[in-house]
Amino acid sequence: MGRLSSVLPVAPIAILGGGVAGLCAARLLHAARVPFVLLEARDRLGGRVLTVDATGAPADNGFDLGASWFWPRTQPRLAALVAELGLSAFVQLTDGDVLFERMVREGPQRYHGGPQQALSFRLAGGSAALVRALAAGLPRERLRLRTAVTGMQLEDNGVTLMLAAQGDASSSPERITVSHVIAALPPRLLGATVTFAPTLDADTLAAWHDVPTWMAPHAKFFALYDRPFWREAGLSGTAQSMVGPLAEIHDATTASGQAALLGFVGVGAEQRAAVGDMVLTRACEEQLRRLFGDEARRPQATLLKDWAADPFTATPADRVPGGHPAGGDRRWVTGLWERHLTLGGSEVSPLEPGYLAGAVLAAERAASAAIAAIQERRGT
């Protein structure tokens, strides 16, 4: 799937973003027989869902550099979708002791791991299994990669979108006109990368900017091994540290048995950029040695994903952690744009904002709102 072609059929609804929210919205529109076009700036679908192999390449079975877990007991709509799509899930391993590192000179403290109240699950094959299953049921000609929306202009007959092909400097800007737009993007990213004519009111732009983008300030580090040796020592692979650079560590072994530890980097985005990936990787390996022993210092491979450096996820405002998005029932779009633009990214979900479950719920609301808006304008 490449850049948008001049023969694209006219669609009443455009979806901006090919992550879980955008794909769920597309699935609902397709089921309702409402034509759509989905525009994704990346060269892949999934957004902040990214499953890779040991080399860092996208893979059907691997390690989740982005969204990893879901909680069926407290996220029933997502659990129902996983079941509906026929996907397999497995419980995140927490059996065994946990480690806590308060300061280097003390060494790690070991504690007996207690029972987990709300069991977290991962998808067999990685979270990208959800992306593949959602995309498989959609018309391929309606899914366009490497196509960024740079501007929107309100017209008498709808919304004209200004498009830019990514990775093709010789291409000319293109335009399409649709009746309605579902922006399945973080509000802050939408406001920072898309221009609007007429301009959005200042209160709306400020509200979008104030919504933290989930994952945007963070980085994840993986160390891959030939076997989960920590389990042999009665450890769960879970650790917390006040020393760093990893603040929180978990067993990331896949359902197929590929052994790994993952850690959330506790170093800020500016400092990560200053020290560089190589220095940060060496510091992470040394920390794993302190916690899990000498064997942890010799991984077969390492992976590092800094979401703050991802231009399709983060803006400069995201380089400083701003907490978790609050979501909620509110008017995310006001004024002239209200009847033509619906926000549908996970951050605007009234429940579980920022999580995979929030993406599913936000997409359902956005698809329903877009269909209702079109029917209203048609007088049906």
Short mmCIF file of C-alpha atoms in Angstrom, two decimals:
data_model
loop_
_atom_site.label_atom_id
_atom_site.label_comp_id
_atom_site.label_asym_id
_atom_site.label_seq_id
_atom_site.Cartn_x
_atom_site.Cartn_y
_atom_site.Cartn_z
CA MET A 1 0.00 0.00 0.00
CA GLY A 2 1.50 3.29 -1.04
CA ARG A 3 0.57 6.89 -1.64
CA LEU A 4 -2.95 7.94 -2.53
CA SER A 5 -3.67 7.64 -6.21
CA SER A 6 -5.76 9.96 -8.38
CA VAL A 7 -8.27 7.17 -9.02
CA LEU A 8 -9.28 6.78 -5.37
CA PRO A 9 -13.08 6.46 -5.18
CA VAL A 10 -14.84 9.29 -3.37
CA ALA A 11 -15.53 8.37 0.26
CA PRO A 12 -17.78 10.27 2.65
CA ILE A 13 -15.48 9.64 5.63
CA ALA A 14 -11.72 9.96 6.00
CA ILE A 15 -9.96 8.35 8.96
CA LEU A 16 -6.67 9.91 10.00
CA GLY A 17 -4.39 7.35 11.61
CA GLY A 18 -3.96 3.61 11.12
CA GLY A 19 -3.50 2.57 14.72
CA VAL A 20 -5.94 0.39 16.65
CA ALA A 21 -8.45 3.25 16.97
CA GLY A 22 -8.37 4.06 13.25
CA LEU A 23 -8.64 0.41 12.23
CA CYS A 24 -11.53 -0.21 14.64
CA ALA A 25 -13.37 2.82 13.26
CA ALA A 26 -12.77 1.56 9.72
CA ARG A 27 -14.07 -1.87 10.67
CA LEU A 28 -17.28 -0.39 12.04
CA LEU A 29 -17.81 1.83 8.99
CA HIS A 30 -17.17 -1.10 6.68
CA ALA A 31 -19.70 -3.22 8.59
CA ALA A 32 -22.22 -0.38 8.21
CA ARG A 33 -21.43 -0.20 4.47
CA VAL A 34 -20.17 3.35 4.75
CA PRO A 35 -17.26 3.95 2.33
CA PHE A 36 -14.13 5.37 3.91
CA VAL A 37 -10.48 6.03 3.26
CA LEU A 38 -7.90 5.51 5.99
CA LEU A 39 -4.78 7.67 5.76
CA GLU A 40 -1.64 6.68 7.67
CA ALA A 41 1.59 8.67 7.57
CA ARG A 42 3.79 5.73 8.56
CA ASP A 43 4.85 2.97 6.21
CA ARG A 44 2.98 0.46 8.40
CA LEU A 45 -0.30 0.10 10.23
CA GLY A 46 -0.47 -0.08 14.00
CA GLY A 47 0.56 3.33 15.27
CA ARG A 48 1.83 2.86 18.81
CA VAL A 49 1.43 -0.89 18.45
CA LEU A 50 4.74 -2.18 17.14
CA THR A 51 5.83 -5.82 17.39
CA VAL A 52 9.36 -6.60 16.19
CA ASP A 53 11.86 -9.44 15.99
CA ALA A 54 15.37 -9.54 17.44
CA THR A 55 16.64 -7.23 14.69
CA GLY A 56 13.99 -4.60 15.32
CA ALA A 57 12.06 -5.37 12.13
CA PRO A 58 8.24 -5.64 12.30
CA ALA A 59 7.32 -9.27 12.84
CA ASP A 60 4.32 -11.57 13.20
CA ASN A 61 5.76 -12.97 16.42
CA GLY A 62 8.00 -10.87 18.60
CA PHE A 63 8.38 -8.16 21.18
CA ASP A 64 6.05 -5.24 21.79
CA LEU A 65 7.88 -1.94 21.65
CA GLY A 66 4.58 -0.16 22.24
CA ALA A 67 1.30 -1.36 23.70
CA SER A 68 1.77 -4.71 25.45
CA TRP A 69 -0.92 -5.60 27.95
CA PHE A 70 -4.65 -5.65 28.41
CA TRP A 71 -6.85 -6.59 31.36
CA PRO A 72 -9.91 -8.68 30.37
CA ARG A 73 -11.57 -8.38 33.78
CA THR A 74 -11.68 -4.60 33.67
CA GLN A 75 -11.67 -4.10 29.88
CA PRO A 76 -14.55 -6.30 28.69
CA ARG A 77 -15.07 -4.57 25.33
CA LEU A 78 -11.47 -5.16 24.27
CA ALA A 79 -11.63 -8.73 25.60
CA ALA A 80 -14.76 -9.31 23.51
CA LEU A 81 -13.03 -7.95 20.39
CA VAL A 82 -10.02 -10.21 20.95
CA ALA A 83 -12.36 -13.19 21.21
CA GLU A 84 -14.41 -12.08 18.20
CA LEU A 85 -11.26 -11.88 16.08
CA GLY A 86 -10.17 -15.34 17.23
CA LEU A 87 -6.93 -14.16 18.83
CA SER A 88 -5.08 -16.07 21.53
CA ALA A 89 -3.92 -14.43 24.75
CA PHE A 90 -1.79 -15.53 27.68
CA VAL A 91 -1.31 -14.32 31.23
CA GLN A 92 1.64 -12.08 31.98
CA LEU A 93 3.98 -14.13 34.15
CA THR A 94 4.22 -12.79 37.70
CA ASP A 95 5.09 -16.01 39.58
CA GLY A 96 8.23 -15.64 41.63
CA ASP A 97 9.95 -13.00 43.72
CA VAL A 98 10.30 -9.35 42.81
CA LEU A 99 13.35 -7.13 43.16
CA PHE A 100 13.62 -3.56 44.43
CA GLU A 101 16.68 -1.39 43.99
CA ARG A 102 16.81 1.66 46.22
CA MET A 103 20.50 2.54 45.87
CA VAL A 104 23.54 0.94 44.26
CA ARG A 105 25.56 0.44 47.42
CA GLU A 106 22.76 -1.55 49.08
CA GLY A 107 22.23 -4.02 46.29
CA PRO A 108 18.76 -5.18 45.21
CA GLN A 109 16.24 -6.25 47.83
CA ARG A 110 14.21 -9.39 47.16
CA TYR A 111 10.55 -9.72 48.13
CA HIS A 112 8.01 -12.49 47.80
CA GLY A 113 5.62 -11.68 44.97
CA GLY A 114 1.99 -11.41 46.03
CA PRO A 115 -1.11 -12.33 44.04
CA GLN A 116 -2.16 -10.01 41.22
CA GLN A 117 -5.70 -8.68 41.58
CA ALA A 118 -6.46 -7.88 37.94
CA LEU A 119 -4.55 -10.31 35.73
CA SER A 120 -2.80 -8.69 32.79
CA PHE A 121 -2.67 -10.53 29.47
CA ARG A 122 -0.65 -10.30 26.28
CA LEU A 123 -1.58 -11.46 22.81
CA ALA A 124 0.17 -14.47 21.35
CA GLY A 125 2.39 -13.19 18.56
CA GLY A 126 2.43 -9.72 20.07
CA SER A 127 -0.02 -6.85 20.04
CA ALA A 128 0.42 -6.53 16.27
CA ALA A 129 -1.79 -9.63 16.02
CA LEU A 130 -4.71 -7.31 16.81
CA VAL A 131 -3.64 -4.89 14.08
CA ARG A 132 -3.32 -7.67 11.49
CA ALA A 133 -6.71 -9.13 12.37
CA LEU A 134 -8.45 -5.75 12.13
CA ALA A 135 -6.78 -4.90 8.81
CA ALA A 136 -7.50 -8.32 7.30
CA GLY A 137 -11.23 -7.61 7.19
CA LEU A 138 -10.89 -4.26 5.41
CA PRO A 139 -10.67 -3.45 1.67
CA ARG A 140 -6.99 -2.93 0.93
CA GLU A 141 -7.72 -0.13 -1.54
CA ARG A 142 -9.16 1.91 1.33
CA LEU A 143 -5.96 1.73 3.40
CA ARG A 144 -3.28 4.21 2.37
CA LEU A 145 0.16 4.28 3.94
CA ARG A 146 2.86 6.97 3.73
CA THR A 147 0.15 9.59 3.36
CA ALA A 148 0.14 12.44 5.86
CA VAL A 149 -2.66 14.95 6.21
CA THR A 150 -1.11 18.39 6.55
CA GLY A 151 -4.21 20.56 6.34
CA MET A 152 -8.00 20.66 6.38
CA GLN A 153 -10.18 23.24 4.72
CA LEU A 154 -13.90 23.54 5.35
CA GLU A 155 -15.90 23.78 2.10
CA ASP A 156 -19.59 24.07 1.25
CA ASN A 157 -19.61 20.41 0.22
CA GLY A 158 -17.44 19.01 3.02
CA VAL A 159 -13.79 19.03 4.08
CA THR A 160 -10.85 19.21 1.70
CA LEU A 161 -7.77 17.41 2.99
CA MET A 162 -4.27 18.42 1.94
CA LEU A 163 -2.10 15.33 1.60
CA ALA A 164 1.66 14.83 1.50
CA ALA A 165 3.31 11.57 0.43
CA GLN A 166 5.96 10.54 2.96
CA GLY A 167 9.35 9.45 1.68
CA ASP A 168 8.79 10.82 -1.84
CA ALA A 169 10.30 14.28 -2.20
CA SER A 170 9.36 14.45 -5.88
CA SER A 171 5.62 14.00 -5.31
CA SER A 172 3.18 16.87 -5.59
CA PRO A 173 0.67 17.69 -2.85
CA GLU A 174 -2.75 16.14 -3.38
CA ARG A 175 -6.25 16.94 -2.18
CA ILE A 176 -9.41 15.00 -1.55
CA THR A 177 -12.78 16.18 -0.33
CA VAL A 178 -14.85 14.17 2.14
CA SER A 179 -17.99 14.80 4.14
CA HIS A 180 -16.55 13.98 7.53
CA VAL A 181 -13.19 13.32 9.21
CA ILE A 182 -12.42 10.96 12.07
CA ALA A 183 -9.08 11.95 13.58
CA ALA A 184 -7.88 8.74 15.24
CA LEU A 185 -4.79 10.55 16.47
CA PRO A 186 -3.68 11.98 19.79
CA PRO A 187 -5.24 15.46 20.08
CA ARG A 188 -1.88 17.11 20.75
CA LEU A 189 -0.35 15.56 17.62
CA LEU A 190 -3.36 16.57 15.52
CA GLY A 191 -3.16 20.17 16.66
CA ALA A 192 0.60 20.35 16.09
CA THR A 193 0.77 18.80 12.61
CA VAL A 194 -2.46 19.78 10.81
CA THR A 195 -3.51 23.30 9.82
CA PHE A 196 -7.19 24.23 9.76
CA ALA A 197 -9.03 26.73 7.58
CA PRO A 198 -10.97 28.33 9.13
CA THR A 199 -8.74 28.12 12.16
CA LEU A 200 -9.88 26.31 15.25
CA ASP A 201 -10.80 28.44 18.22
CA ALA A 202 -8.06 28.98 20.77
CA ASP A 203 -9.87 27.09 23.53
CA THR A 204 -10.12 23.95 21.41
CA LEU A 205 -6.45 24.04 20.44
CA ALA A 206 -5.46 24.64 24.05
CA ALA A 207 -7.61 21.70 25.20
CA TRP A 208 -5.97 19.41 22.63
CA HIS A 209 -2.50 20.58 23.62
CA ASP A 210 -3.21 19.89 27.28
CA VAL A 211 -3.95 16.18 26.66
CA PRO A 212 -0.82 14.08 27.27
CA THR A 213 -0.07 11.61 24.49
CA TRP A 214 0.21 8.08 25.86
CA MET A 215 3.70 6.56 25.38
CA ALA A 216 5.05 9.75 23.75
CA PRO A 217 7.53 10.76 26.49
CA HIS A 218 8.69 7.21 27.16
CA ALA A 219 11.21 4.65 25.95
CA LYS A 220 11.25 0.86 26.27
CA PHE A 221 14.33 -1.36 26.41
CA PHE A 222 14.43 -5.11 25.73
CA ALA A 223 17.19 -7.59 26.47
CA LEU A 224 16.78 -10.93 24.67
CA TYR A 225 18.23 -14.20 26.01
CA ASP A 226 18.41 -17.85 25.08
CA ARG A 227 16.22 -18.79 28.04
CA PRO A 228 14.42 -17.08 30.95
CA PHE A 229 17.19 -17.88 33.43
CA TRP A 230 15.72 -15.63 36.15
CA ARG A 231 12.88 -18.10 36.60
CA GLU A 232 15.43 -20.77 37.58
CA ALA A 233 16.36 -18.53 40.52
CA GLY A 234 12.72 -18.15 41.59
CA LEU A 235 12.41 -14.62 40.22
CA SER A 236 9.40 -13.31 38.32
CA GLY A 237 11.47 -10.91 36.24
CA THR A 238 9.64 -7.99 37.84
CA ALA A 239 11.81 -5.28 39.38
CA GLN A 240 11.55 -1.64 40.35
CA SER A 241 14.48 0.69 40.71
CA MET A 242 15.19 4.13 42.10
CA VAL A 243 18.70 3.91 40.60
CA GLY A 244 17.96 3.34 36.93
CA PRO A 245 18.25 3.86 34.12
CA LEU A 246 15.32 1.40 34.02
CA ALA A 247 12.61 2.30 36.51
CA GLU A 248 10.35 -0.72 35.99
CA ILE A 249 11.23 -4.16 34.58
CA HIS A 250 9.09 -7.15 33.57
CA ASP A 251 9.40 -10.59 32.04
CA ALA A 252 8.73 -10.12 28.31
CA THR A 253 9.11 -13.74 27.22
CA THR A 254 6.78 -14.41 24.32
CA ALA A 255 4.08 -17.07 24.10
CA SER A 256 6.39 -19.01 21.79
CA GLY A 257 9.19 -19.01 24.38
CA GLN A 258 11.49 -16.25 23.12
CA ALA A 259 13.02 -15.10 26.41
CA ALA A 260 13.34 -11.41 27.21
CA LEU A 261 13.27 -8.79 29.92
CA LEU A 262 11.76 -5.40 29.19
CA GLY A 263 12.25 -2.17 31.06
CA PHE A 264 10.69 1.26 30.99
CA VAL A 265 13.49 3.81 30.84
CA GLY A 266 13.29 6.22 33.75
CA VAL A 267 15.60 8.77 32.14
CA GLY A 268 13.90 11.81 30.58
CA ALA A 269 13.71 12.34 26.83
CA GLU A 270 16.21 15.22 26.76
CA GLN A 271 18.79 13.22 28.71
CA ARG A 272 18.23 10.15 26.52
CA ALA A 273 18.91 12.24 23.45
CA ALA A 274 22.01 13.74 25.04
CA VAL A 275 23.69 10.45 26.02
CA GLY A 276 22.69 8.50 22.90
CA ASP A 277 21.36 4.98 22.38
CA MET A 278 24.69 3.18 22.77
CA VAL A 279 25.51 4.66 26.19
CA LEU A 280 21.94 4.12 27.37
CA THR A 281 21.96 0.50 26.20
CA ARG A 282 25.22 -0.23 28.06
CA ALA A 283 23.81 1.33 31.23
CA CYS A 284 20.64 -0.79 30.94
CA GLU A 285 22.71 -3.96 30.51
CA GLU A 286 24.77 -3.10 33.58
CA GLN A 287 21.62 -2.52 35.61
CA LEU A 288 20.21 -5.90 34.59
CA ARG A 289 23.49 -7.48 35.73
CA ARG A 290 23.15 -5.79 39.13
CA LEU A 291 19.62 -7.09 39.49
CA PHE A 292 19.66 -10.52 37.86
CA GLY A 293 23.31 -11.55 37.87
CA ASP A 294 26.15 -11.82 35.35
CA GLU A 295 24.09 -13.84 32.87
CA ALA A 296 21.81 -10.85 32.35
CA ARG A 297 24.70 -8.74 31.10
CA ARG A 298 25.16 -10.88 27.99
CA PRO A 299 21.90 -10.67 26.02
CA GLN A 300 21.73 -12.14 22.57
CA ALA A 301 20.26 -8.86 21.32
CA THR A 302 18.84 -5.62 22.64
CA LEU A 303 16.04 -3.37 21.44
CA LEU A 304 15.42 0.27 22.31
CA LYS A 305 12.41 2.28 21.21
CA ASP A 306 12.30 5.95 22.15
CA TRP A 307 8.77 7.14 21.43
CA ALA A 308 9.72 10.75 22.13
CA ALA A 309 11.90 10.61 18.99
CA ASP A 310 9.03 9.30 16.84
CA PRO A 311 7.64 12.22 14.77
CA PHE A 312 4.39 10.36 14.10
CA THR A 313 3.77 10.04 17.85
CA ALA A 314 5.40 12.86 19.78
CA THR A 315 5.57 16.64 19.59
CA PRO A 316 8.11 18.84 21.39
CA ALA A 317 5.58 19.23 24.19
CA ASP A 318 5.71 15.47 24.80
CA ARG A 319 9.37 15.46 25.74
CA VAL A 320 8.31 16.34 29.28
CA PRO A 321 6.10 13.73 30.99
CA GLY A 322 2.63 15.13 31.59
CA GLY A 323 0.85 12.28 33.30
CA HIS A 324 -1.78 9.98 31.87
CA PRO A 325 -4.56 11.30 29.59
CA ALA A 326 -7.81 11.85 31.47
CA GLY A 327 -10.25 11.37 28.57
CA GLY A 328 -13.85 11.94 29.60
CA ASP A 329 -17.16 13.01 28.13
CA ARG A 330 -16.53 16.46 26.68
CA ARG A 331 -16.86 18.41 23.45
CA TRP A 332 -13.50 17.90 21.82
CA VAL A 333 -14.46 19.94 18.73
CA THR A 334 -16.54 23.14 18.78
CA GLY A 335 -17.63 25.86 16.38
CA LEU A 336 -17.74 25.48 12.61
CA TRP A 337 -15.76 22.23 12.69
CA GLU A 338 -18.04 20.40 15.09
CA ARG A 339 -20.28 18.91 12.39
CA HIS A 340 -17.38 17.78 10.19
CA LEU A 341 -14.62 16.56 12.53
CA THR A 342 -14.73 13.88 15.24
CA LEU A 343 -11.81 12.94 17.46
CA GLY A 344 -11.42 9.18 17.82
CA GLY A 345 -8.00 8.45 19.32
CA SER A 346 -7.53 6.54 22.55
CA GLU A 347 -6.75 9.70 24.53
CA VAL A 348 -10.34 10.98 24.14
CA SER A 349 -12.03 7.80 25.32
CA PRO A 350 -14.31 8.28 28.35
CA LEU A 351 -12.96 5.00 29.76
CA GLU A 352 -9.42 3.58 29.71
CA PRO A 353 -7.97 6.59 27.82
CA GLY A 354 -4.51 5.92 26.41
CA TYR A 355 -4.84 2.13 26.54
CA LEU A 356 -5.79 -0.34 23.81
CA ALA A 357 -9.21 -0.61 25.42
CA GLY A 358 -9.59 3.15 25.18
CA ALA A 359 -8.77 3.03 21.47
CA VAL A 360 -11.57 0.53 20.88
CA LEU A 361 -14.13 2.56 22.83
CA ALA A 362 -13.10 5.87 21.26
CA ALA A 363 -13.37 4.34 17.78
CA GLU A 364 -16.88 3.07 18.46
CA ARG A 365 -18.04 6.50 19.58
CA ALA A 366 -16.32 8.26 16.69
CA ALA A 367 -17.73 5.93 14.03
CA SER A 368 -21.26 6.34 15.41
CA ALA A 369 -20.89 10.13 15.57
CA ALA A 370 -19.54 10.33 12.01
CA ILE A 371 -22.36 8.21 10.59
CA ALA A 372 -24.95 10.29 12.47
CA ALA A 373 -23.43 13.54 11.21
CA ILE A 374 -23.56 12.37 7.59
CA GLN A 375 -27.14 11.17 7.94
CA GLU A 376 -28.14 14.50 9.46
CA ARG A 377 -26.65 16.47 6.58
CA ARG A 378 -28.41 14.18 4.11
CA GLY A 379 -31.67 14.58 5.97
CA THR A 380 -32.07 10.84 6.62
#
